[in-house]
Amino acid sequence: MSQQTWQQTWTAVDDYFNDLLVEEDDALLQAVASSDAAGLPPHQVSPGQGKLLSLLATVRGARTVLEIGTLGGYSTIWLARALPADGRLVTLEADPACAAVAAANISRAGLDDIVDLRVGKALDSLPPLADDGHGPFDLVFIDADKPSNPQYLEWALKLTRPGSVIIGDNVVRDGAVADPASTDPRVQGVRRFTELISAHPRLTATTIQTVGSKGYDGFTLALVTH
Protein backbone atom coordinates (compact mmCIF):
# COMPACT_ATOMS: atom_id res chain seq x y z
CA MET A 1 0.00 0.00 0.00
CA SER A 2 1.03 3.61 -0.55
CA GLN A 3 1.57 5.94 2.40
CA GLN A 4 -1.67 7.71 1.52
CA THR A 5 -3.60 4.43 1.53
CA TRP A 6 -2.09 3.42 4.86
CA GLN A 7 -3.05 6.79 6.33
CA GLN A 8 -6.62 6.36 5.14
CA THR A 9 -6.74 2.93 6.77
CA TRP A 10 -5.24 4.18 10.05
CA THR A 11 -7.76 7.03 10.17
CA ALA A 12 -10.69 4.73 9.41
CA VAL A 13 -9.64 2.36 12.21
CA ASP A 14 -9.28 5.30 14.62
CA ASP A 15 -12.75 6.48 13.64
CA TYR A 16 -14.22 3.02 14.24
CA PHE A 17 -12.82 2.64 17.75
CA ASN A 18 -13.38 6.27 18.69
CA ASP A 19 -17.05 6.05 17.73
CA LEU A 20 -17.50 3.11 20.10
CA LEU A 21 -15.11 3.87 22.94
CA VAL A 22 -14.23 7.59 23.11
CA GLU A 23 -16.75 10.19 24.25
CA GLU A 24 -15.99 13.70 22.98
CA ASP A 25 -18.42 16.24 24.42
CA ASP A 26 -18.94 19.84 23.30
CA ALA A 27 -16.04 21.15 25.40
CA LEU A 28 -13.55 18.82 23.72
CA LEU A 29 -14.97 19.40 20.25
CA GLN A 30 -14.94 23.16 20.79
CA ALA A 31 -11.36 22.99 22.04
CA VAL A 32 -10.28 21.57 18.68
CA ALA A 33 -12.54 23.89 16.66
CA SER A 34 -11.37 27.04 18.45
CA SER A 35 -7.73 25.99 18.10
CA ASP A 36 -8.23 25.51 14.36
CA ALA A 37 -10.05 28.84 14.05
CA ALA A 38 -7.18 30.61 15.83
CA GLY A 39 -4.64 29.11 13.44
CA LEU A 40 -2.91 26.91 16.01
CA PRO A 41 -0.98 23.98 14.53
CA PRO A 42 -3.03 20.72 14.59
CA HIS A 43 -0.60 19.05 16.98
CA GLN A 44 -3.03 18.12 19.76
CA VAL A 45 -3.34 14.46 20.67
CA SER A 46 -6.01 12.42 18.91
CA PRO A 47 -9.26 11.58 20.73
CA GLY A 48 -8.05 8.05 21.41
CA GLN A 49 -4.76 9.34 22.76
CA GLY A 50 -6.59 11.84 24.94
CA LYS A 51 -8.70 9.03 26.38
CA LEU A 52 -5.51 7.02 26.98
CA LEU A 53 -4.02 9.92 28.98
CA SER A 54 -7.21 10.11 31.04
CA LEU A 55 -7.16 6.37 31.69
CA LEU A 56 -3.49 6.40 32.68
CA ALA A 57 -4.14 9.21 35.16
CA THR A 58 -7.15 7.33 36.53
CA VAL A 59 -5.29 4.01 36.84
CA ARG A 60 -2.45 5.83 38.60
CA GLY A 61 -4.94 7.43 40.96
CA ALA A 62 -3.41 10.78 40.12
CA ARG A 63 -4.31 13.83 42.16
CA THR A 64 -1.64 16.12 40.69
CA VAL A 65 -0.51 16.43 37.06
CA LEU A 66 2.17 18.51 35.37
CA GLU A 67 1.76 19.12 31.64
CA ILE A 68 4.63 20.63 29.67
CA GLY A 69 3.11 22.03 26.48
CA THR A 70 -0.53 23.13 26.56
CA LEU A 71 -1.22 24.17 22.95
CA GLY A 72 -5.02 24.71 22.84
CA GLY A 73 -5.78 22.77 26.01
CA TYR A 74 -7.27 19.63 24.45
CA SER A 75 -5.03 17.17 26.31
CA THR A 76 -5.30 19.40 29.39
CA ILE A 77 -9.05 18.83 29.49
CA TRP A 78 -8.68 15.06 29.17
CA LEU A 79 -6.14 14.94 31.99
CA ALA A 80 -7.91 17.38 34.30
CA ARG A 81 -11.16 15.46 34.04
CA ALA A 82 -9.40 12.37 35.39
CA LEU A 83 -8.54 14.17 38.64
CA PRO A 84 -10.67 14.37 41.79
CA ALA A 85 -12.48 17.60 42.64
CA ASP A 86 -9.57 18.72 44.82
CA GLY A 87 -6.96 17.67 42.26
CA ARG A 88 -4.53 20.06 40.60
CA LEU A 89 -3.09 20.25 37.09
CA VAL A 90 -0.31 22.70 36.27
CA THR A 91 0.18 23.24 32.53
CA LEU A 92 2.99 25.26 30.94
CA GLU A 93 2.72 27.01 27.57
CA ALA A 94 5.39 29.17 25.92
CA ASP A 95 3.21 30.83 23.27
CA PRO A 96 0.83 33.50 24.61
CA ALA A 97 -1.51 33.03 21.63
CA CYS A 98 -1.84 29.32 22.35
CA ALA A 99 -2.26 30.02 26.05
CA ALA A 100 -5.13 32.44 25.37
CA VAL A 101 -6.99 29.84 23.33
CA ALA A 102 -6.27 27.18 25.96
CA ALA A 103 -7.51 29.39 28.79
CA ALA A 104 -10.84 29.90 27.05
CA ASN A 105 -11.16 26.17 26.32
CA ILE A 106 -10.31 25.20 29.89
CA SER A 107 -12.83 27.70 31.24
CA ARG A 108 -15.53 26.45 28.85
CA ALA A 109 -14.92 22.94 30.18
CA GLY A 110 -15.49 24.19 33.74
CA LEU A 111 -11.96 23.34 34.88
CA ASP A 112 -10.67 26.71 36.12
CA ASP A 113 -10.60 25.45 39.72
CA ILE A 114 -8.39 22.49 38.80
CA VAL A 115 -6.09 23.87 36.08
CA ASP A 116 -3.25 26.32 36.72
CA LEU A 117 -2.11 27.61 33.31
CA ARG A 118 1.29 29.31 33.35
CA VAL A 119 2.55 31.27 30.35
CA GLY A 120 6.24 31.38 29.47
CA LYS A 121 9.00 29.07 28.37
CA ALA A 122 8.79 25.87 30.37
CA LEU A 123 12.48 25.97 31.28
CA ASP A 124 11.81 29.37 32.85
CA SER A 125 8.58 28.27 34.55
CA LEU A 126 9.85 25.02 36.05
CA PRO A 127 12.39 26.42 38.57
CA PRO A 128 9.88 28.73 40.33
CA LEU A 129 7.36 25.91 40.25
CA ALA A 130 9.80 23.81 42.26
CA ASP A 131 10.79 26.75 44.49
CA ASP A 132 7.12 27.36 45.35
CA GLY A 133 6.79 23.82 46.65
CA HIS A 134 4.62 22.40 43.88
CA GLY A 135 4.80 18.65 43.52
CA PRO A 136 5.53 15.92 43.78
CA PHE A 137 3.33 15.28 40.77
CA ASP A 138 1.71 11.91 40.21
CA LEU A 139 1.89 12.22 36.42
CA VAL A 140 3.97 14.37 34.09
CA PHE A 141 3.02 14.72 30.40
CA ILE A 142 5.82 16.11 28.21
CA ASP A 143 4.55 17.38 24.87
CA ALA A 144 6.54 20.49 23.97
CA ASP A 145 9.68 21.35 21.97
CA LYS A 146 11.60 18.13 21.52
CA PRO A 147 15.15 19.58 21.68
CA SER A 148 14.42 20.46 25.31
CA ASN A 149 13.17 16.98 26.24
CA PRO A 150 16.36 16.07 28.13
CA GLN A 151 15.98 19.14 30.37
CA TYR A 152 12.26 18.45 30.81
CA LEU A 153 13.12 14.96 31.99
CA GLU A 154 15.55 16.35 34.57
CA TRP A 155 12.83 18.61 35.95
CA ALA A 156 10.24 15.84 35.85
CA LEU A 157 12.51 13.75 38.06
CA LYS A 158 12.90 16.62 40.52
CA LEU A 159 9.14 17.07 40.68
CA THR A 160 8.02 13.43 41.03
CA ARG A 161 8.30 10.58 43.55
CA PRO A 162 8.34 6.77 43.46
CA GLY A 163 5.20 5.62 41.69
CA SER A 164 4.91 8.73 39.52
CA VAL A 165 4.44 8.32 35.78
CA ILE A 166 6.27 10.33 33.10
CA ILE A 167 4.93 10.32 29.53
CA GLY A 168 6.86 11.71 26.56
CA ASP A 169 4.79 12.25 23.41
CA ASN A 170 5.79 12.28 19.72
CA VAL A 171 9.01 10.35 20.21
CA VAL A 172 9.07 8.20 17.06
CA ARG A 173 9.11 11.09 14.57
CA ASP A 174 7.89 9.01 11.59
CA GLY A 175 10.67 6.53 12.36
CA ALA A 176 13.46 9.13 12.16
CA VAL A 177 14.38 8.46 15.79
CA ALA A 178 16.14 5.27 14.67
CA ASP A 179 18.65 7.29 12.60
CA PRO A 180 21.65 8.24 14.77
CA ALA A 181 22.97 10.47 11.96
CA SER A 182 19.83 12.62 11.81
CA THR A 183 20.58 16.35 11.88
CA ASP A 184 17.05 17.19 13.05
CA PRO A 185 17.35 18.71 16.55
CA ARG A 186 13.94 17.28 17.43
CA VAL A 187 15.14 13.78 16.66
CA GLN A 188 18.36 14.30 18.59
CA GLY A 189 16.40 15.69 21.54
CA VAL A 190 14.23 12.58 21.63
CA ARG A 191 17.24 10.29 21.29
CA ARG A 192 19.01 11.97 24.20
CA PHE A 193 15.79 11.88 26.23
CA THR A 194 15.54 8.14 25.63
CA GLU A 195 19.20 7.52 26.42
CA LEU A 196 18.85 9.38 29.72
CA ILE A 197 15.81 7.32 30.66
CA SER A 198 17.65 4.13 29.76
CA ALA A 199 20.61 4.99 31.98
CA HIS A 200 18.69 6.42 34.92
CA PRO A 201 18.56 4.18 38.00
CA ARG A 202 15.20 5.60 39.13
CA LEU A 203 13.31 4.88 35.91
CA THR A 204 11.88 1.86 34.12
CA ALA A 205 10.24 2.55 30.78
CA THR A 206 9.02 1.43 27.40
CA THR A 207 8.12 3.12 24.12
CA ILE A 208 5.05 2.23 22.04
CA GLN A 209 4.88 3.02 18.34
CA THR A 210 1.47 4.27 17.18
CA VAL A 211 -0.38 4.77 13.91
CA GLY A 212 -3.70 6.52 13.50
CA SER A 213 -5.33 9.74 12.39
CA LYS A 214 -2.22 11.64 13.53
CA GLY A 215 0.08 9.51 11.36
CA TYR A 216 3.04 7.42 12.51
CA ASP A 217 4.57 8.29 15.87
CA GLY A 218 4.69 6.97 19.43
CA PHE A 219 5.07 7.73 23.11
CA THR A 220 7.39 6.79 25.96
CA LEU A 221 5.95 5.69 29.28
CA ALA A 222 8.30 5.78 32.28
CA LEU A 223 7.72 4.83 35.92
CA VAL A 224 9.69 6.42 38.75
CA THR A 225 10.72 3.41 40.83
CA HIS A 226 12.71 4.73 43.81
CSV table of C-alpha atoms in Angstrom, one decimal:
chain,number,residue,atom,x,y,z
A,1,MET,CA,0.0,0.0,0.0
A,2,SER,CA,1.0,3.6,-0.5
A,3,GLN,CA,1.6,5.9,2.4
A,4,GLN,CA,-1.7,7.7,1.5
A,5,THR,CA,-3.6,4.4,1.5
A,6,TRP,CA,-2.1,3.4,4.9
A,7,GLN,CA,-3.0,6.8,6.3
A,8,GLN,CA,-6.6,6.4,5.1
A,9,THR,CA,-6.7,2.9,6.8
A,10,TRP,CA,-5.2,4.2,10.0
A,11,THR,CA,-7.8,7.0,10.2
A,12,ALA,CA,-10.7,4.7,9.4
A,13,VAL,CA,-9.6,2.4,12.2
A,14,ASP,CA,-9.3,5.3,14.6
A,15,ASP,CA,-12.7,6.5,13.6
A,16,TYR,CA,-14.2,3.0,14.2
A,17,PHE,CA,-12.8,2.6,17.8
A,18,ASN,CA,-13.4,6.3,18.7
A,19,ASP,CA,-17.1,6.1,17.7
A,20,LEU,CA,-17.5,3.1,20.1
A,21,LEU,CA,-15.1,3.9,22.9
A,22,VAL,CA,-14.2,7.6,23.1
A,23,GLU,CA,-16.7,10.2,24.2
A,24,GLU,CA,-16.0,13.7,23.0
A,25,ASP,CA,-18.4,16.2,24.4
A,26,ASP,CA,-18.9,19.8,23.3
A,27,ALA,CA,-16.0,21.2,25.4
A,28,LEU,CA,-13.5,18.8,23.7
A,29,LEU,CA,-15.0,19.4,20.2
A,30,GLN,CA,-14.9,23.2,20.8
A,31,ALA,CA,-11.4,23.0,22.0
A,32,VAL,CA,-10.3,21.6,18.7
A,33,ALA,CA,-12.5,23.9,16.7
A,34,SER,CA,-11.4,27.0,18.5
A,35,SER,CA,-7.7,26.0,18.1
A,36,ASP,CA,-8.2,25.5,14.4
A,37,ALA,CA,-10.0,28.8,14.1
A,38,ALA,CA,-7.2,30.6,15.8
A,39,GLY,CA,-4.6,29.1,13.4
A,40,LEU,CA,-2.9,26.9,16.0
A,41,PRO,CA,-1.0,24.0,14.5
A,42,PRO,CA,-3.0,20.7,14.6
A,43,HIS,CA,-0.6,19.0,17.0
A,44,GLN,CA,-3.0,18.1,19.8
A,45,VAL,CA,-3.3,14.5,20.7
A,46,SER,CA,-6.0,12.4,18.9
A,47,PRO,CA,-9.3,11.6,20.7
A,48,GLY,CA,-8.1,8.0,21.4
A,49,GLN,CA,-4.8,9.3,22.8
A,50,GLY,CA,-6.6,11.8,24.9
A,51,LYS,CA,-8.7,9.0,26.4
A,52,LEU,CA,-5.5,7.0,27.0
A,53,LEU,CA,-4.0,9.9,29.0
A,54,SER,CA,-7.2,10.1,31.0
A,55,LEU,CA,-7.2,6.4,31.7
A,56,LEU,CA,-3.5,6.4,32.7
A,57,ALA,CA,-4.1,9.2,35.2
A,58,THR,CA,-7.1,7.3,36.5
A,59,VAL,CA,-5.3,4.0,36.8
A,60,ARG,CA,-2.4,5.8,38.6
A,61,GLY,CA,-4.9,7.4,41.0
A,62,ALA,CA,-3.4,10.8,40.1
A,63,ARG,CA,-4.3,13.8,42.2
A,64,THR,CA,-1.6,16.1,40.7
A,65,VAL,CA,-0.5,16.4,37.1
A,66,LEU,CA,2.2,18.5,35.4
A,67,GLU,CA,1.8,19.1,31.6
A,68,ILE,CA,4.6,20.6,29.7
A,69,GLY,CA,3.1,22.0,26.5
A,70,THR,CA,-0.5,23.1,26.6
A,71,LEU,CA,-1.2,24.2,22.9
A,72,GLY,CA,-5.0,24.7,22.8
A,73,GLY,CA,-5.8,22.8,26.0
A,74,TYR,CA,-7.3,19.6,24.4
A,75,SER,CA,-5.0,17.2,26.3
A,76,THR,CA,-5.3,19.4,29.4
A,77,ILE,CA,-9.0,18.8,29.5
A,78,TRP,CA,-8.7,15.1,29.2
A,79,LEU,CA,-6.1,14.9,32.0
A,80,ALA,CA,-7.9,17.4,34.3
A,81,ARG,CA,-11.2,15.5,34.0
A,82,ALA,CA,-9.4,12.4,35.4
A,83,LEU,CA,-8.5,14.2,38.6
A,84,PRO,CA,-10.7,14.4,41.8
A,85,ALA,CA,-12.5,17.6,42.6
A,86,ASP,CA,-9.6,18.7,44.8
A,87,GLY,CA,-7.0,17.7,42.3
A,88,ARG,CA,-4.5,20.1,40.6
A,89,LEU,CA,-3.1,20.3,37.1
A,90,VAL,CA,-0.3,22.7,36.3
A,91,THR,CA,0.2,23.2,32.5
A,92,LEU,CA,3.0,25.3,30.9
A,93,GLU,CA,2.7,27.0,27.6
A,94,ALA,CA,5.4,29.2,25.9
A,95,ASP,CA,3.2,30.8,23.3
A,96,PRO,CA,0.8,33.5,24.6
A,97,ALA,CA,-1.5,33.0,21.6
A,98,CYS,CA,-1.8,29.3,22.4
A,99,ALA,CA,-2.3,30.0,26.1
A,100,ALA,CA,-5.1,32.4,25.4
A,101,VAL,CA,-7.0,29.8,23.3
A,102,ALA,CA,-6.3,27.2,26.0
A,103,ALA,CA,-7.5,29.4,28.8
A,104,ALA,CA,-10.8,29.9,27.0
A,105,ASN,CA,-11.2,26.2,26.3
A,106,ILE,CA,-10.3,25.2,29.9
A,107,SER,CA,-12.8,27.7,31.2
A,108,ARG,CA,-15.5,26.5,28.8
A,109,ALA,CA,-14.9,22.9,30.2
A,110,GLY,CA,-15.5,24.2,33.7
A,111,LEU,CA,-12.0,23.3,34.9
A,112,ASP,CA,-10.7,26.7,36.1
A,113,ASP,CA,-10.6,25.5,39.7
A,114,ILE,CA,-8.4,22.5,38.8
A,115,VAL,CA,-6.1,23.9,36.1
A,116,ASP,CA,-3.3,26.3,36.7
A,117,LEU,CA,-2.1,27.6,33.3
A,118,ARG,CA,1.3,29.3,33.4
A,119,VAL,CA,2.5,31.3,30.3
A,120,GLY,CA,6.2,31.4,29.5
A,121,LYS,CA,9.0,29.1,28.4
A,122,ALA,CA,8.8,25.9,30.4
A,123,LEU,CA,12.5,26.0,31.3
A,124,ASP,CA,11.8,29.4,32.9
A,125,SER,CA,8.6,28.3,34.6
A,126,LEU,CA,9.8,25.0,36.1
A,127,PRO,CA,12.4,26.4,38.6
A,128,PRO,CA,9.9,28.7,40.3
A,129,LEU,CA,7.4,25.9,40.2
A,130,ALA,CA,9.8,23.8,42.3
A,131,ASP,CA,10.8,26.7,44.5
A,132,ASP,CA,7.1,27.4,45.3
A,133,GLY,CA,6.8,23.8,46.6
A,134,HIS,CA,4.6,22.4,43.9
A,135,GLY,CA,4.8,18.7,43.5
A,136,PRO,CA,5.5,15.9,43.8
A,137,PHE,CA,3.3,15.3,40.8
A,138,ASP,CA,1.7,11.9,40.2
A,139,LEU,CA,1.9,12.2,36.4
A,140,VAL,CA,4.0,14.4,34.1
A,141,PHE,CA,3.0,14.7,30.4
A,142,ILE,CA,5.8,16.1,28.2
A,143,ASP,CA,4.6,17.4,24.9
A,144,ALA,CA,6.5,20.5,24.0
A,145,ASP,CA,9.7,21.4,22.0
A,146,LYS,CA,11.6,18.1,21.5
A,147,PRO,CA,15.1,19.6,21.7
A,148,SER,CA,14.4,20.5,25.3
A,149,ASN,CA,13.2,17.0,26.2
A,150,PRO,CA,16.4,16.1,28.1
A,151,GLN,CA,16.0,19.1,30.4
A,152,TYR,CA,12.3,18.5,30.8
A,153,LEU,CA,13.1,15.0,32.0
A,154,GLU,CA,15.5,16.3,34.6
A,155,TRP,CA,12.8,18.6,35.9
A,156,ALA,CA,10.2,15.8,35.8
A,157,LEU,CA,12.5,13.7,38.1
A,158,LYS,CA,12.9,16.6,40.5
A,159,LEU,CA,9.1,17.1,40.7
A,160,THR,CA,8.0,13.4,41.0
A,161,ARG,CA,8.3,10.6,43.6
A,162,PRO,CA,8.3,6.8,43.5
A,163,GLY,CA,5.2,5.6,41.7
A,164,SER,CA,4.9,8.7,39.5
A,165,VAL,CA,4.4,8.3,35.8
A,166,ILE,CA,6.3,10.3,33.1
A,167,ILE,CA,4.9,10.3,29.5
A,168,GLY,CA,6.9,11.7,26.6
A,169,ASP,CA,4.8,12.3,23.4
A,170,ASN,CA,5.8,12.3,19.7
A,171,VAL,CA,9.0,10.4,20.2
A,172,VAL,CA,9.1,8.2,17.1
A,173,ARG,CA,9.1,11.1,14.6
A,174,ASP,CA,7.9,9.0,11.6
A,175,GLY,CA,10.7,6.5,12.4
A,176,ALA,CA,13.5,9.1,12.2
A,177,VAL,CA,14.4,8.5,15.8
A,178,ALA,CA,16.1,5.3,14.7
A,179,ASP,CA,18.6,7.3,12.6
A,180,PRO,CA,21.6,8.2,14.8
A,181,ALA,CA,23.0,10.5,12.0
A,182,SER,CA,19.8,12.6,11.8
A,183,THR,CA,20.6,16.4,11.9
A,184,ASP,CA,17.0,17.2,13.1
A,185,PRO,CA,17.4,18.7,16.6
A,186,ARG,CA,13.9,17.3,17.4
A,187,VAL,CA,15.1,13.8,16.7
A,188,GLN,CA,18.4,14.3,18.6
A,189,GLY,CA,16.4,15.7,21.5
A,190,VAL,CA,14.2,12.6,21.6
A,191,ARG,CA,17.2,10.3,21.3
A,192,ARG,CA,19.0,12.0,24.2
A,193,PHE,CA,15.8,11.9,26.2
A,194,THR,CA,15.5,8.1,25.6
A,195,GLU,CA,19.2,7.5,26.4
A,196,LEU,CA,18.8,9.4,29.7
A,197,ILE,CA,15.8,7.3,30.7
A,198,SER,CA,17.6,4.1,29.8
A,199,ALA,CA,20.6,5.0,32.0
A,200,HIS,CA,18.7,6.4,34.9
A,201,PRO,CA,18.6,4.2,38.0
A,202,ARG,CA,15.2,5.6,39.1
A,203,LEU,CA,13.3,4.9,35.9
A,204,THR,CA,11.9,1.9,34.1
A,205,ALA,CA,10.2,2.5,30.8
A,206,THR,CA,9.0,1.4,27.4
A,207,THR,CA,8.1,3.1,24.1
A,208,ILE,CA,5.1,2.2,22.0
A,209,GLN,CA,4.9,3.0,18.3
A,210,THR,CA,1.5,4.3,17.2
A,211,VAL,CA,-0.4,4.8,13.9
A,212,GLY,CA,-3.7,6.5,13.5
A,213,SER,CA,-5.3,9.7,12.4
A,214,LYS,CA,-2.2,11.6,13.5
A,215,GLY,CA,0.1,9.5,11.4
A,216,TYR,CA,3.0,7.4,12.5
A,217,ASP,CA,4.6,8.3,15.9
A,218,GLY,CA,4.7,7.0,19.4
A,219,PHE,CA,5.1,7.7,23.1
A,220,THR,CA,7.4,6.8,26.0
A,221,LEU,CA,5.9,5.7,29.3
A,222,ALA,CA,8.3,5.8,32.3
A,223,LEU,CA,7.7,4.8,35.9
A,224,VAL,CA,9.7,6.4,38.7
A,225,THR,CA,10.7,3.4,40.8
A,226,HIS,CA,12.7,4.7,43.8
